[in-house]
C-alpha atoms as a PDB file:
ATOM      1  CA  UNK A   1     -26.062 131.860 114.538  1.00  0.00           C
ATOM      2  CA  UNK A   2     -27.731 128.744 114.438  1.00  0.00           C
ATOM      3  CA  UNK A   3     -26.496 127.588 117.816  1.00  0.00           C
ATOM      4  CA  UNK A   4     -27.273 130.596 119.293  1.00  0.00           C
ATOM      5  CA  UNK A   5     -30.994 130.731 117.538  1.00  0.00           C
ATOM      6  CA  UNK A   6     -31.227 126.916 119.030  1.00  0.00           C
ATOM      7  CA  UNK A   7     -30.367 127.958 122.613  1.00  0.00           C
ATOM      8  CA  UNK A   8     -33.688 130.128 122.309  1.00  0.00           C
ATOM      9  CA  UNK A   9     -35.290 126.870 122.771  1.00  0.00           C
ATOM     10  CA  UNK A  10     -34.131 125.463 125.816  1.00  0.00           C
ATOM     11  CA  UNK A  11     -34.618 125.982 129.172  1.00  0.00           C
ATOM     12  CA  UNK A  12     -33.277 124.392 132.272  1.00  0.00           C
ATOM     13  CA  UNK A  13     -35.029 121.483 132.656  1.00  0.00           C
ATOM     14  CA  UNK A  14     -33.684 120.040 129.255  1.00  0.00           C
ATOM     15  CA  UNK A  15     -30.551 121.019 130.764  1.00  0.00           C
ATOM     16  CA  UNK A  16     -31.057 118.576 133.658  1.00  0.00           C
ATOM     17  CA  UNK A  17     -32.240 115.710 131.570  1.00  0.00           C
ATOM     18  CA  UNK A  18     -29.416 116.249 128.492  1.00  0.00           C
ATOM     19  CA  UNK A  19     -31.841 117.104 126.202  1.00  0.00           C
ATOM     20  CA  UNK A  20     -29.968 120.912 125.548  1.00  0.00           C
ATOM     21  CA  UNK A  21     -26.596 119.467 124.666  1.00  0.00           C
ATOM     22  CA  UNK A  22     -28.425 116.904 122.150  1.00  0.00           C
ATOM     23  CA  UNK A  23     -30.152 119.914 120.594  1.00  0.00           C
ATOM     24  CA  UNK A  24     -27.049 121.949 120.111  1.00  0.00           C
ATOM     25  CA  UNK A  25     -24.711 119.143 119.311  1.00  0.00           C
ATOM     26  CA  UNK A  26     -27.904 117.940 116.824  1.00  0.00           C
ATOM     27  CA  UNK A  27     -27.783 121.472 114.958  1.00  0.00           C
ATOM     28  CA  UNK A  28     -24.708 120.896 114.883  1.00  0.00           C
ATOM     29  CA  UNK A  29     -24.283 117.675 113.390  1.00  0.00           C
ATOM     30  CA  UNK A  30     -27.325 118.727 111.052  1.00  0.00           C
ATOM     31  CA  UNK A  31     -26.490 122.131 109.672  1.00  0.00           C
ATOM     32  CA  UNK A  32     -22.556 120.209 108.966  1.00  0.00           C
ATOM     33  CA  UNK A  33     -24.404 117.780 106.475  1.00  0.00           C
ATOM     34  CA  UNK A  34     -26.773 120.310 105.000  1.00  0.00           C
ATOM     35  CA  UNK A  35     -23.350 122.214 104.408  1.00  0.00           C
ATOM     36  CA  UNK A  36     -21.829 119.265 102.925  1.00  0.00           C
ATOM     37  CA  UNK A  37     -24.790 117.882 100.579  1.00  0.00           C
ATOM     38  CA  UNK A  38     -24.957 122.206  99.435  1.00  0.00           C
ATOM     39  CA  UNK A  39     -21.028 122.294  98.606  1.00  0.00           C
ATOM     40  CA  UNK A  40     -20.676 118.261  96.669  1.00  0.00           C
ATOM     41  CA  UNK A  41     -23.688 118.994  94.579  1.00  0.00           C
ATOM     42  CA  UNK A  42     -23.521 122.218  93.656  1.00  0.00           C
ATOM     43  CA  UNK A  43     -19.707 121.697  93.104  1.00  0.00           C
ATOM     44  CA  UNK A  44     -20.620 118.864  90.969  1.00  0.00           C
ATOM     45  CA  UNK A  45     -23.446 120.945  89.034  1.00  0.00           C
ATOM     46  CA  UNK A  46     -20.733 123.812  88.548  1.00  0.00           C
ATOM     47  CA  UNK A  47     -18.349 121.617  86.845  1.00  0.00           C
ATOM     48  CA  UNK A  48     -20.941 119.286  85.682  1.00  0.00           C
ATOM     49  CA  UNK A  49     -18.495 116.478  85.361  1.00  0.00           C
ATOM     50  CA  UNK A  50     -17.627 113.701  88.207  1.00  0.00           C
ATOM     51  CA  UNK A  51     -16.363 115.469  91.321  1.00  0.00           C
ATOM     52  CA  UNK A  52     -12.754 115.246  91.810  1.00  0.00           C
ATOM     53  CA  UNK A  53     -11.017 112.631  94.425  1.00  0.00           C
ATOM     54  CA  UNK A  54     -10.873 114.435  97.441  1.00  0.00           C
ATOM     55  CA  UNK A  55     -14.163 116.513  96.956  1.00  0.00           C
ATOM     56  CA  UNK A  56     -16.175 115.582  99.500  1.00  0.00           C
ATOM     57  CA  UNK A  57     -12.937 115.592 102.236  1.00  0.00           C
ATOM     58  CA  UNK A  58     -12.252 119.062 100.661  1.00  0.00           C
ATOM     59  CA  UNK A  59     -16.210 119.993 101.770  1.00  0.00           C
ATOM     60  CA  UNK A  60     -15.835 118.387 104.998  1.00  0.00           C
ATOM     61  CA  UNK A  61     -13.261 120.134 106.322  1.00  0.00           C
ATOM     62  CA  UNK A  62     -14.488 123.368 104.738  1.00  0.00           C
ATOM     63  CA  UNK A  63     -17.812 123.207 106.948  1.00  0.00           C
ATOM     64  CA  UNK A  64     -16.013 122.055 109.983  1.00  0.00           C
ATOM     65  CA  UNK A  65     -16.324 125.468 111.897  1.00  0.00           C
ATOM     66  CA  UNK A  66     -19.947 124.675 111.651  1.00  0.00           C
ATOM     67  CA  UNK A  67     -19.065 121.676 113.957  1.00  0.00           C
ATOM     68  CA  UNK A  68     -16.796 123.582 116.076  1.00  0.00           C
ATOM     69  CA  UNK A  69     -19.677 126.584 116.308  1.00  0.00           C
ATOM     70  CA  UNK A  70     -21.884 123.728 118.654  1.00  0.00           C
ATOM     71  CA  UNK A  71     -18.817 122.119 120.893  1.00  0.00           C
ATOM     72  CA  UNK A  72     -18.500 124.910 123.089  1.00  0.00           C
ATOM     73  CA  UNK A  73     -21.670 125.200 124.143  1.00  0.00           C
ATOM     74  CA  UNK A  74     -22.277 121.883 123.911  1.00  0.00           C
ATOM     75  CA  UNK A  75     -20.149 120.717 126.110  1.00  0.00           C
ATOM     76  CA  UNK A  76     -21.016 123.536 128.555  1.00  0.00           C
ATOM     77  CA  UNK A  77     -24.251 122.310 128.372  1.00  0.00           C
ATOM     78  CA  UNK A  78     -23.156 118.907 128.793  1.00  0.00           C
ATOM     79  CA  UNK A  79     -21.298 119.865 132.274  1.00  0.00           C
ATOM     80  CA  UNK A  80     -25.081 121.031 133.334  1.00  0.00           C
ATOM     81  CA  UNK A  81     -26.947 118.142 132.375  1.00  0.00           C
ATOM     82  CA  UNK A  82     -24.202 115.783 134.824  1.00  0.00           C
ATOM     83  CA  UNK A  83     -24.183 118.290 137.757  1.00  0.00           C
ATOM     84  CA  UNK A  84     -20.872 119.990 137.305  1.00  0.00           C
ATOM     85  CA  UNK A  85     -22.605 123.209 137.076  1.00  0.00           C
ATOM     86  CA  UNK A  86     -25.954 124.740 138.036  1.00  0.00           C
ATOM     87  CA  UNK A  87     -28.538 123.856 135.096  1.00  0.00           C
ATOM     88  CA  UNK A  88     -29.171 127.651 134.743  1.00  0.00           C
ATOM     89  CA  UNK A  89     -25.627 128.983 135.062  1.00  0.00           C
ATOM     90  CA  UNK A  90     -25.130 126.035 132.173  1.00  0.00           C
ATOM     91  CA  UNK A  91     -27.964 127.278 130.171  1.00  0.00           C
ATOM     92  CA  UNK A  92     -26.375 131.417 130.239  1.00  0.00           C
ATOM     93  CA  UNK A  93     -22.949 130.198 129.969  1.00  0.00           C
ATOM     94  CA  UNK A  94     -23.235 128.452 126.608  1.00  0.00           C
ATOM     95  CA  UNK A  95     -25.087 131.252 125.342  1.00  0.00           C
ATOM     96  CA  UNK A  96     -22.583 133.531 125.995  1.00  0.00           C
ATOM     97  CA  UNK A  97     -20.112 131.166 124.885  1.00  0.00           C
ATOM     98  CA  UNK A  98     -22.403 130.894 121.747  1.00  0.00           C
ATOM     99  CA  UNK A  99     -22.369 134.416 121.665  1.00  0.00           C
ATOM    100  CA  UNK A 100     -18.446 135.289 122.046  1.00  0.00           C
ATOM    101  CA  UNK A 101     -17.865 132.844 118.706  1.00  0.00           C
ATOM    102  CA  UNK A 102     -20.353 134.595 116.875  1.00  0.00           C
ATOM    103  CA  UNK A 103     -18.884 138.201 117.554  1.00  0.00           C
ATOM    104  CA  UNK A 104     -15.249 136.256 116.708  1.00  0.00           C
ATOM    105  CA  UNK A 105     -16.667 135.551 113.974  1.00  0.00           C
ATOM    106  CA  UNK A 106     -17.294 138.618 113.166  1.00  0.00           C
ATOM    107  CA  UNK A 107     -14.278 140.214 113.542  1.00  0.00           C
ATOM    108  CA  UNK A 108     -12.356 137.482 112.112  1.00  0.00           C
ATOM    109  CA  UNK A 109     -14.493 138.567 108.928  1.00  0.00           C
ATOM    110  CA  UNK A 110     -13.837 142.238 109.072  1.00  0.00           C
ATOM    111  CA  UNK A 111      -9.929 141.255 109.839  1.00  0.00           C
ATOM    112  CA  UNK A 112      -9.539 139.179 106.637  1.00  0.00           C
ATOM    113  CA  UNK A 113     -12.226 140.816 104.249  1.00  0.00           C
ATOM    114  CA  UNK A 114     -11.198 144.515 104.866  1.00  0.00           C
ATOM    115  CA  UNK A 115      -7.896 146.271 104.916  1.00  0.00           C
ATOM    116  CA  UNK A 116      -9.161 148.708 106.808  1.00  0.00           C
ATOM    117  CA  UNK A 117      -8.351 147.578 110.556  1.00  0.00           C
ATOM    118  CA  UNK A 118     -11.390 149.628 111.802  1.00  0.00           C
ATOM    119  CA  UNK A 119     -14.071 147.223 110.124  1.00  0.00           C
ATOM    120  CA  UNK A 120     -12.770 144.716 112.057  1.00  0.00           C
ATOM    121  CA  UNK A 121     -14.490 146.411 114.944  1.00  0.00           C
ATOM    122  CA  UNK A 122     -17.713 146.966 112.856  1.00  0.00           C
ATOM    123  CA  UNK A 123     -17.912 143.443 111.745  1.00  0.00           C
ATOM    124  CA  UNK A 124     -17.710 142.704 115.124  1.00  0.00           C
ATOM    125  CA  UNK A 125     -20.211 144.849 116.231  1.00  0.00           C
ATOM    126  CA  UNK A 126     -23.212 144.050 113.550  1.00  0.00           C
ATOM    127  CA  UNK A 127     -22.611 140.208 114.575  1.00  0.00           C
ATOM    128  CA  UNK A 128     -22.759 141.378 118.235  1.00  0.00           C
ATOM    129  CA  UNK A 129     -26.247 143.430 117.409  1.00  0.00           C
ATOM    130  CA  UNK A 130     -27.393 140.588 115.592  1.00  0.00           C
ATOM    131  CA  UNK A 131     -26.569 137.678 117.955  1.00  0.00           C
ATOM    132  CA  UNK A 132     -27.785 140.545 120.455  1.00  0.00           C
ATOM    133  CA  UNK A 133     -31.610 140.636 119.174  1.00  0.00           C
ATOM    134  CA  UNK A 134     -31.275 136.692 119.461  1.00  0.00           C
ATOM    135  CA  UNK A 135     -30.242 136.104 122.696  1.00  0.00           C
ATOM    136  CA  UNK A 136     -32.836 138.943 123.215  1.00  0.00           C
ATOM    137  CA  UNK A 137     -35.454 136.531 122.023  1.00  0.00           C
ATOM    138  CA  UNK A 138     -34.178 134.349 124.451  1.00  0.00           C
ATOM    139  CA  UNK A 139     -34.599 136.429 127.485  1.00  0.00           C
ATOM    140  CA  UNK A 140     -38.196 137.470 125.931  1.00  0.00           C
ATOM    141  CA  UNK A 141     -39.186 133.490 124.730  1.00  0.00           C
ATOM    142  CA  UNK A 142     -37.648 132.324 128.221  1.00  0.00           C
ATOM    143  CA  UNK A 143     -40.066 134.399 130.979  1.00  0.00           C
END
């Protein structure tokens, strides 16, 4: 959601000069090691005893979809900012990229939180309406 929220921001000119794929991959990168410092401390505050070997590797990998959220549209972004696509078909590509994880997402949720297989599609579908009224923001921030 993040990544999508963050694509809100930029417009085609930060395509051109690589500032977009910074942001993203920045978000990225940041949100990762906000994840990280929230699991190793409040692990270590749970158990209130030194954290185990392997800990922070453990919380690490656990945020690394976080990482993997900002490639994608990242590197879509990156492929504007060196001319191997149109800054503005860069720009709407990665937020629909953005967009199709986020409603994946979703349904992954519903597919391993419910054992009904129709939630799947309703999982889906509230991540859809809310990464919807973002990129709606977009199209409202971005004219």
């Amino acid at each position: 959601m993040l990544v999508v929220a963050a694509l809100a921001v930029v417009d085609t000119d930060d395509v051109s000069y690589g500032w977009g794929w910074e942001l993203i991959t920045g978000v990225g990168l940041a949100t990762w090691l906000a994840h990280l410092y929230a699991e190793v401390v409040g692990d270590h505050l749970r158990h209130t005893a030194d954290l185990p070997p392997g800990e922070v590797r453990r919380a690490m990998a656990d945020g690394a979809p976080i990482l993997l959220a900002a490639v994608l549209p990242a590197v879509v972004l990156l492929l504007g900012r060196i001319d191997v696509l149109a800054a503005g078909w860069a720009l709407w590509l990665s937020v629909a990229v953005a967009f199709l994880q986020l409603v994946g997402v979703g349904a992954f949720v519903g597919w391993t939180s419910s054992e009904r297989r129709s939630r799947v599609w309703g999982y889906a579908a509230a991540t859809a309406a809310f990464g919807g009224l973002v990129v709606s923001l977009k199209l409202v921030l971005s004219h």
